[in-house]
Coordinates of C-alpha atoms in Angstrom, one line a residue:
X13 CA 0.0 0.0 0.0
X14 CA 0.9 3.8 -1.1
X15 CA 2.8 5.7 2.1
X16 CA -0.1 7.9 3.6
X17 CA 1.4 9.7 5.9
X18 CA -1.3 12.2 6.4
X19 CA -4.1 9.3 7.2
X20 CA -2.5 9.0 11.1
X21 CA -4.0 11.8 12.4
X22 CA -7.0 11.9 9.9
X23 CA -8.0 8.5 12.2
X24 CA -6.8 10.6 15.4
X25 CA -9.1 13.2 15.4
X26 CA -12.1 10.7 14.7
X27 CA -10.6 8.5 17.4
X28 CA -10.2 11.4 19.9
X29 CA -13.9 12.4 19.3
X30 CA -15.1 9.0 20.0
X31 CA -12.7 9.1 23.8
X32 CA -13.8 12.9 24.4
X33 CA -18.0 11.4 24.0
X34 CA -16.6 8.3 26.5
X35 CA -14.1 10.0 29.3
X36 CA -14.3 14.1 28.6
X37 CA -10.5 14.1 27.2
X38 CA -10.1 17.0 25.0
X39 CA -6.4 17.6 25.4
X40 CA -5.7 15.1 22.4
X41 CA -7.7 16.8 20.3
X42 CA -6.0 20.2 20.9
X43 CA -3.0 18.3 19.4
X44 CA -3.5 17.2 16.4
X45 CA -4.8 20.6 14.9
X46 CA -2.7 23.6 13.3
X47 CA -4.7 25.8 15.5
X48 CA -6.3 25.5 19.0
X49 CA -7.5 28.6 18.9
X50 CA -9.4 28.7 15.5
X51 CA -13.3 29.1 15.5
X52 CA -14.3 26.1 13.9
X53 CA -11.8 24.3 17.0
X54 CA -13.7 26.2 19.3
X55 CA -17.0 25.7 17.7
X56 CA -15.6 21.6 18.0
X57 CA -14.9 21.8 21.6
X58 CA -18.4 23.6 22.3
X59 CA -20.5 21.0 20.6
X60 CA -18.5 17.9 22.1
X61 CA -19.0 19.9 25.5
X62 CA -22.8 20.0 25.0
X63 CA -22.8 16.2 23.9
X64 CA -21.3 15.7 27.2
X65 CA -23.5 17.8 29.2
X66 CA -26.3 16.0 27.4
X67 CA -25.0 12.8 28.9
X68 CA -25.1 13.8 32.3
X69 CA -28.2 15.5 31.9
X70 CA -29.5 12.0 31.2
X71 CA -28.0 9.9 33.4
X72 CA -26.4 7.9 31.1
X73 CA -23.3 5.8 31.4
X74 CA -21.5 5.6 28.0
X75 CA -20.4 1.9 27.3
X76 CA -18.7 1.9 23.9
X77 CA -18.4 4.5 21.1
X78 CA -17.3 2.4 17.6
X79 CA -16.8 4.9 14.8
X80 CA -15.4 4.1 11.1
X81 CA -14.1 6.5 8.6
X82 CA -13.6 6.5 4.8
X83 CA -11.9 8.5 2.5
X84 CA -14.6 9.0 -0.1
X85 CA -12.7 11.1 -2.4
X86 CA -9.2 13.1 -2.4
X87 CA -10.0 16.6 -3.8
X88 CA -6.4 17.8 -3.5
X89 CA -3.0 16.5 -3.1
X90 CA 0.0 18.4 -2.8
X91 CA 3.3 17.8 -0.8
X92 CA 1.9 19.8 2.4
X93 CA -1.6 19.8 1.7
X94 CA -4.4 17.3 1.5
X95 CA -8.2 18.3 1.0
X96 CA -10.9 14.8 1.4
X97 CA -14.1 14.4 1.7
X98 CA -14.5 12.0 4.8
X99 CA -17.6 9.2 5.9
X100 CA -17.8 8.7 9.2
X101 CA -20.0 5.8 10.6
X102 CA -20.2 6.3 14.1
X103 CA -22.2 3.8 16.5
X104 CA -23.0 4.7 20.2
X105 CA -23.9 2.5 22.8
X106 CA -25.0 3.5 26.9
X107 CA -26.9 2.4 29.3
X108 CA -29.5 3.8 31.2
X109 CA -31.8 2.7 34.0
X110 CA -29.8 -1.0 33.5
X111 CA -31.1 -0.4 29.7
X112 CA -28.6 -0.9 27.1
X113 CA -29.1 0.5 23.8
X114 CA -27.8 1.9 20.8
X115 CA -27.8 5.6 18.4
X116 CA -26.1 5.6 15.3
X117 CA -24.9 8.2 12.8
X118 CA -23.3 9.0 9.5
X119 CA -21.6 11.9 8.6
X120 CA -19.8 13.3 5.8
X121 CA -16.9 15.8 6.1
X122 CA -14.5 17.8 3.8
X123 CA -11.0 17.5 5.8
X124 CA -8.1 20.0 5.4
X125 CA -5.1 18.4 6.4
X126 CA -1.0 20.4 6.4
X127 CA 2.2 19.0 7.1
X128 CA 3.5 21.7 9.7
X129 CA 6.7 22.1 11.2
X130 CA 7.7 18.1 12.0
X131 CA 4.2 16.4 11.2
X132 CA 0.5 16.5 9.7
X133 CA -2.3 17.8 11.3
X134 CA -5.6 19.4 10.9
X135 CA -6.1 22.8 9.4
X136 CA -9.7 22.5 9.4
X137 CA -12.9 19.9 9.4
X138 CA -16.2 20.9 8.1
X139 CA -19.7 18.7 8.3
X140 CA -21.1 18.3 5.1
X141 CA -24.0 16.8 3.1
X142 CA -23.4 13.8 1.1
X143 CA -23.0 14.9 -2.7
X144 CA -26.7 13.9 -4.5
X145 CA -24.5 11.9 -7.1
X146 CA -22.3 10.0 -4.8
X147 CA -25.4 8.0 -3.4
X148 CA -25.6 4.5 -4.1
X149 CA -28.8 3.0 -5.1
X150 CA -29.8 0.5 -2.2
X151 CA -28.7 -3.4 -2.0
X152 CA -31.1 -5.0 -4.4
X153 CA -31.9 -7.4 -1.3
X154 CA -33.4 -4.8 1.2
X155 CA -36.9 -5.4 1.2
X156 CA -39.8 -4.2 3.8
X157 CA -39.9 -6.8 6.0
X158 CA -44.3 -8.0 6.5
X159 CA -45.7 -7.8 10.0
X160 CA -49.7 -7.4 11.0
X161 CA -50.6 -3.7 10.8
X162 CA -51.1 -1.9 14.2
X163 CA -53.2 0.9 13.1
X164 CA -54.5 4.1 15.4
X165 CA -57.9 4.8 15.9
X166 CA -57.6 7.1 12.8
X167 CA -56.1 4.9 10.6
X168 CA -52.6 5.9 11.3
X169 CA -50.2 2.6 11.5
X170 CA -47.6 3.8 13.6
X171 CA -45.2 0.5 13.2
X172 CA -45.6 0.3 9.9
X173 CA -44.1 4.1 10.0
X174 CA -41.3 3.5 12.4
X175 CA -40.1 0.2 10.6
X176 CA -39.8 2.3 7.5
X177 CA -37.5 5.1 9.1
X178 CA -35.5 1.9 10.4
X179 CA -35.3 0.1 7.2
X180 CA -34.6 3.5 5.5
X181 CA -32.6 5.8 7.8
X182 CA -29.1 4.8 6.2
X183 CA -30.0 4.5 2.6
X184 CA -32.8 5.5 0.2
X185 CA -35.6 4.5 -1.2
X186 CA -34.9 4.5 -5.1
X187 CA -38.8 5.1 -5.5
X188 CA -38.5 8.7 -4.1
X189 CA -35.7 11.1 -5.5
X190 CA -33.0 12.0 -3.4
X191 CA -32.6 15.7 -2.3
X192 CA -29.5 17.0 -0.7
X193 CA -31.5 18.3 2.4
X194 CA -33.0 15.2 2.8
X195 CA -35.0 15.4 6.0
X196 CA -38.6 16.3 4.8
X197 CA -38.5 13.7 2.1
X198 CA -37.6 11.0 4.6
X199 CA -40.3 11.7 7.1
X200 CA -43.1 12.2 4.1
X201 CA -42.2 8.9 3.1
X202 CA -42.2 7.3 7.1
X203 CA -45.3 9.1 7.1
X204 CA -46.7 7.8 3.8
X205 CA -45.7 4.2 5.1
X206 CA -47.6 4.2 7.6
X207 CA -50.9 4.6 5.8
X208 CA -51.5 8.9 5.5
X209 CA -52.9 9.1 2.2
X210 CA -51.2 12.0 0.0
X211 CA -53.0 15.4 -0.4
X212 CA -53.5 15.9 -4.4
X213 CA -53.2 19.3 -5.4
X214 CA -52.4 20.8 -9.2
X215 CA -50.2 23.4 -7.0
X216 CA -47.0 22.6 -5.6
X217 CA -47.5 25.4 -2.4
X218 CA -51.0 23.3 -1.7
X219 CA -51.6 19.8 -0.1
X220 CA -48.6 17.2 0.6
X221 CA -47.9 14.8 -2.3
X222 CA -45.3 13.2 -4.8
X223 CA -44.7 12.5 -8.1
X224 CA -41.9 10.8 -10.1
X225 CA -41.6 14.1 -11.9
X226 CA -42.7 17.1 -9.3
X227 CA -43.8 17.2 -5.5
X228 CA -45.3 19.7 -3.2
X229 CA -43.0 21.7 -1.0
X230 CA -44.9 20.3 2.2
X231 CA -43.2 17.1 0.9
X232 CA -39.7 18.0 0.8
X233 CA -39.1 21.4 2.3
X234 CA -39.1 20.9 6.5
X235 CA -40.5 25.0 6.5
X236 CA -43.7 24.1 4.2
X237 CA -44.0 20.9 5.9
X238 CA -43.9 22.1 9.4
X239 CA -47.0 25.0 8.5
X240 CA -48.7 21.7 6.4
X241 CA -48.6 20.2 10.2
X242 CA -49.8 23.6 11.7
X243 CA -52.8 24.1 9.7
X244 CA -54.3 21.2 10.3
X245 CA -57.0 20.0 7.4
X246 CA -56.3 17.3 4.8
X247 CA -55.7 13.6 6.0
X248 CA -52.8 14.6 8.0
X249 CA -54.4 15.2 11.3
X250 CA -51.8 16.7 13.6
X251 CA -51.7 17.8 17.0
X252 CA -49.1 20.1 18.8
X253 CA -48.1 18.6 22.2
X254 CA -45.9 20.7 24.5
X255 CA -43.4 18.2 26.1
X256 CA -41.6 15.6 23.8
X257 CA -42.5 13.1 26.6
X258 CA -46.1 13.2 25.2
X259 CA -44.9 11.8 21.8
X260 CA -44.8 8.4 20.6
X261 CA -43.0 6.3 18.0
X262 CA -44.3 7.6 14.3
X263 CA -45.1 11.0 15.8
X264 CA -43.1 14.1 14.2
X265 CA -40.3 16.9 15.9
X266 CA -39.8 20.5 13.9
X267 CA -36.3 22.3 14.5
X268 CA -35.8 25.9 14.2
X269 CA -32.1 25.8 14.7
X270 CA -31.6 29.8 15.3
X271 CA -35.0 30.7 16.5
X272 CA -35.7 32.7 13.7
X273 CA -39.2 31.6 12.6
X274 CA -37.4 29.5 9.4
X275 CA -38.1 25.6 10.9
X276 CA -35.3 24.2 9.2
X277 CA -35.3 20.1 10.0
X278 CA -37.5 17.3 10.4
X279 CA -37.3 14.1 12.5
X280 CA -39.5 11.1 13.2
X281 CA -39.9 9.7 16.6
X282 CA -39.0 5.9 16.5
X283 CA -38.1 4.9 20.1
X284 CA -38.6 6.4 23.7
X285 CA -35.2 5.9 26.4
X286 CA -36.2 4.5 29.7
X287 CA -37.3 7.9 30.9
X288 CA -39.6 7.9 28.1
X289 CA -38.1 10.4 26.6
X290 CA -38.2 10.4 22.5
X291 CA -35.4 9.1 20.0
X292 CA -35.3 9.8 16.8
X293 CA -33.9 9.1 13.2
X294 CA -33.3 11.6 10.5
X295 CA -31.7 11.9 7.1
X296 CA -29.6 14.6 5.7
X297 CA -27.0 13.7 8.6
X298 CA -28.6 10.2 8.5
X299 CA -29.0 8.6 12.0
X300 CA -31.0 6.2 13.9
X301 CA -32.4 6.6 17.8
X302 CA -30.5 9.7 18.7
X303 CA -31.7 12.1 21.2
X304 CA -34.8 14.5 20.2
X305 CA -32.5 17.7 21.4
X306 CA -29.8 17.9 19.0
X307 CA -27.9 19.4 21.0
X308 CA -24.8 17.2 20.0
X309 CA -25.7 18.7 16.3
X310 CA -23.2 21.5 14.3
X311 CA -26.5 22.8 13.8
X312 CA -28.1 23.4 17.2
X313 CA -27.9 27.1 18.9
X314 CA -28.7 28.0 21.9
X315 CA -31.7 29.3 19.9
X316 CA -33.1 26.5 18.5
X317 CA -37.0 26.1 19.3
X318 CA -39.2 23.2 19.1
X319 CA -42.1 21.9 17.9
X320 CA -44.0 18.5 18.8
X321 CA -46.4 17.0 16.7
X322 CA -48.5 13.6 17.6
X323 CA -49.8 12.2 13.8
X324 CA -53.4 10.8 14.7
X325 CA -54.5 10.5 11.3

C-alpha cells in the first residue's frame, strides 16, 4: 500500500472524538490541529462539551463509542496539503436505568489536512452533506420486512411508520428522489408508510404529495411541511403537544435551529429511552435513535425552538 502519511492523524481526530464522548478528554484533540485557537476548534470543543452535558443531563453511562471513517474522495493532493471528503459511521452505545441500547450516525466531512513544522495535522474539518450523485442505489436485497398492521384509531399505522425510518434511515428509497437536504423527504415517506394518504393538489404550495416528476414543497421542504402540520386540514391530522415526553414512535419533531421563525429540519420519533423520553432518526446527517435535542448537532444554537407533533390520522 501507497505511504499515507497524512491518514494517522486523519483517524486521530475521529478517534479522539469517540474518547472525548466516552471519558471528557479533549487535550488530544487540541493536538493534532494547526490551530487550537481557531473558531471552527472552538466551535468543536463547544458541541463535544454539550454532547457531554447531554449525557449527564440524562443519566447515562457511556459503554462503547465504535466509529469508522472512509476517504470518499481526495480533492487535493500536494506535498503539504491534503483536502478529502470523509464518511464517518459512528455507533453509540450507553446504558440507562440498566437499559442498554444503541444511536447511530453518519456523517460526511471535507478534511483539510497540512504538514506543519515536523508532522500533519488538521487545518480544518467541516460537516457536510453527502453529494446527491455519490449516493448509491440500495442493496437490491433490502426489502420491507411484513408484520400485521397496528393501526391508530384514525387509521394511522404507527409500526408500519417506524419500521420504515428503520429500514430507510441509512440509505434511500430508489422510488422517491433523493434531495441534498433530505430530512422532509424521509419523514413524508415514514409518514406515507404508515398509511396517510397523499394530499393531491395541481399546485405545488397546496396539499402534501409526490410524483416521479414534481412534488409539493410540504413534501420536501421541513419550513412548508412544518406549516402543512400547523394548519391542520387534509388527511394529516396533527396535534401540537408541548413536552416531547407526550410523543410516541411515528409522531413528528420540527427544528428551528436559530429561533428565527425559518423551521429548518424534520425528525420522526422511533423509540422512547427508559425515561420515556423520544429518540429519533433523520436523514440529511442520516441517524438512527439519537436524542430529540440535537444538541450534540453543528446545527443546534442556543436558539433553537421546538415543535412536537402527535400524527393521529
Amino acid at each position: 500500500m501507497r505511504e499515507r502519511p497524512w491518514y494517522k492523524p486523519l483517524v486521530a481526530w475521529f478517534e479522539s472524538q469517540n474518547r472525548f464522548w466516552l471519558e471528557g478528554e479533549e487535550e488530544r484533540l487540541f493536538r493534532l490541529v494547526t490551530d487550537s485557537e481557531a473558531e471552527w476548534v472552538k466551535a468543536e470543543t463547544e458541541r463535544m462539551q454539550r454532547a457531554r452535558k447531554q449525557v449527564r443531563d440524562r443519566e447515562i453511562r457511556p459503554v462503547k463509542g465504535d466509529c469508522r471513517i472512509r476517504v470518499a474522495r481526495r480533492e487535493r493532493m500536494e506535498e503539504e496539503e491534503v483536502l478529502l471528503w470523509i464518511r464517518s459511521d459512528r455507533r453509540l452505545t450507553v446504558e440507562q436505568k440498566d437499559t442498554i441500547f444503541e444511536e447511530e450516525e453518519i456523517a460526511w466531512f471535507r478534511v483539510l489536512i497540512q504538514f506543519v513544522g515536523d508532522g500533519w495535522k488538521i487545518a480544518h474539518c467541516t460537516p457536510e452533506a453527502e453529494p446527491v450523485e455519490w449516493v448509491r442505489p440500495p442493496r437490491a436485497s433490502l426489502s420491507e420486512p411484513e408484520t400485521p398492521p397496528v393501526f391508530t384509531s384514525s387509521g394511522y399505522d404507527r409500526r408500519r411508520s417506524v419500521q420504515y425510518a428503520n429500514l430507510w434511515w441509512n440509505g434511500y428509497n430508489p422510488k422517491y428522489r433523493r434531495f441534498d437536504v433530505d430530512c422532509t423527504n424521509y419523514v413524508s415517506q415514514c409518514i406515507h408508510a404508515g398509511g396517510i394518504p397523499m394530499d393531491p393538489s395541481p399546485m405545488r404550495d397546496r396539499g402534501w404529495w409526490y410524483r416521479t416528476d414534481l412534488w409539493s414543497y410540504s413534501w420536501a421542504v421541513a419550513h412548508s411541511f412544518h406549516w402543512y402540520l400547523t394548519k391542520g386540514g387534509g388527511p394529516m391530522r396533527a396535534v401540537q403537544v408541548s413536552r416531547p415526553q407526550e410523543l410516541y414512535p411515528g409522531d413528528i419533531i420540527c427544528y428551528d435551529w436559530d429561533g428565527d421563525g425559518r423551521w429548518d429540519h424534520n425528525t420522526i420519533v422511533t423509540a422512547k429511552d427508559p425515561l420515556g423520553m423520544p429518540l429519533v432518526n433523520a436523514h440529511t446527517v442520516n441517524c438512527r435513535h439519537r436524542y430529540w435535542d440535537y444538541r450534540d448537532s453543528y446545527a443546534w444554537t442556543p436558539n433553537t425552538r421546538y415543535r412536537f407533533y402527535r400524527i393521529e390520522g
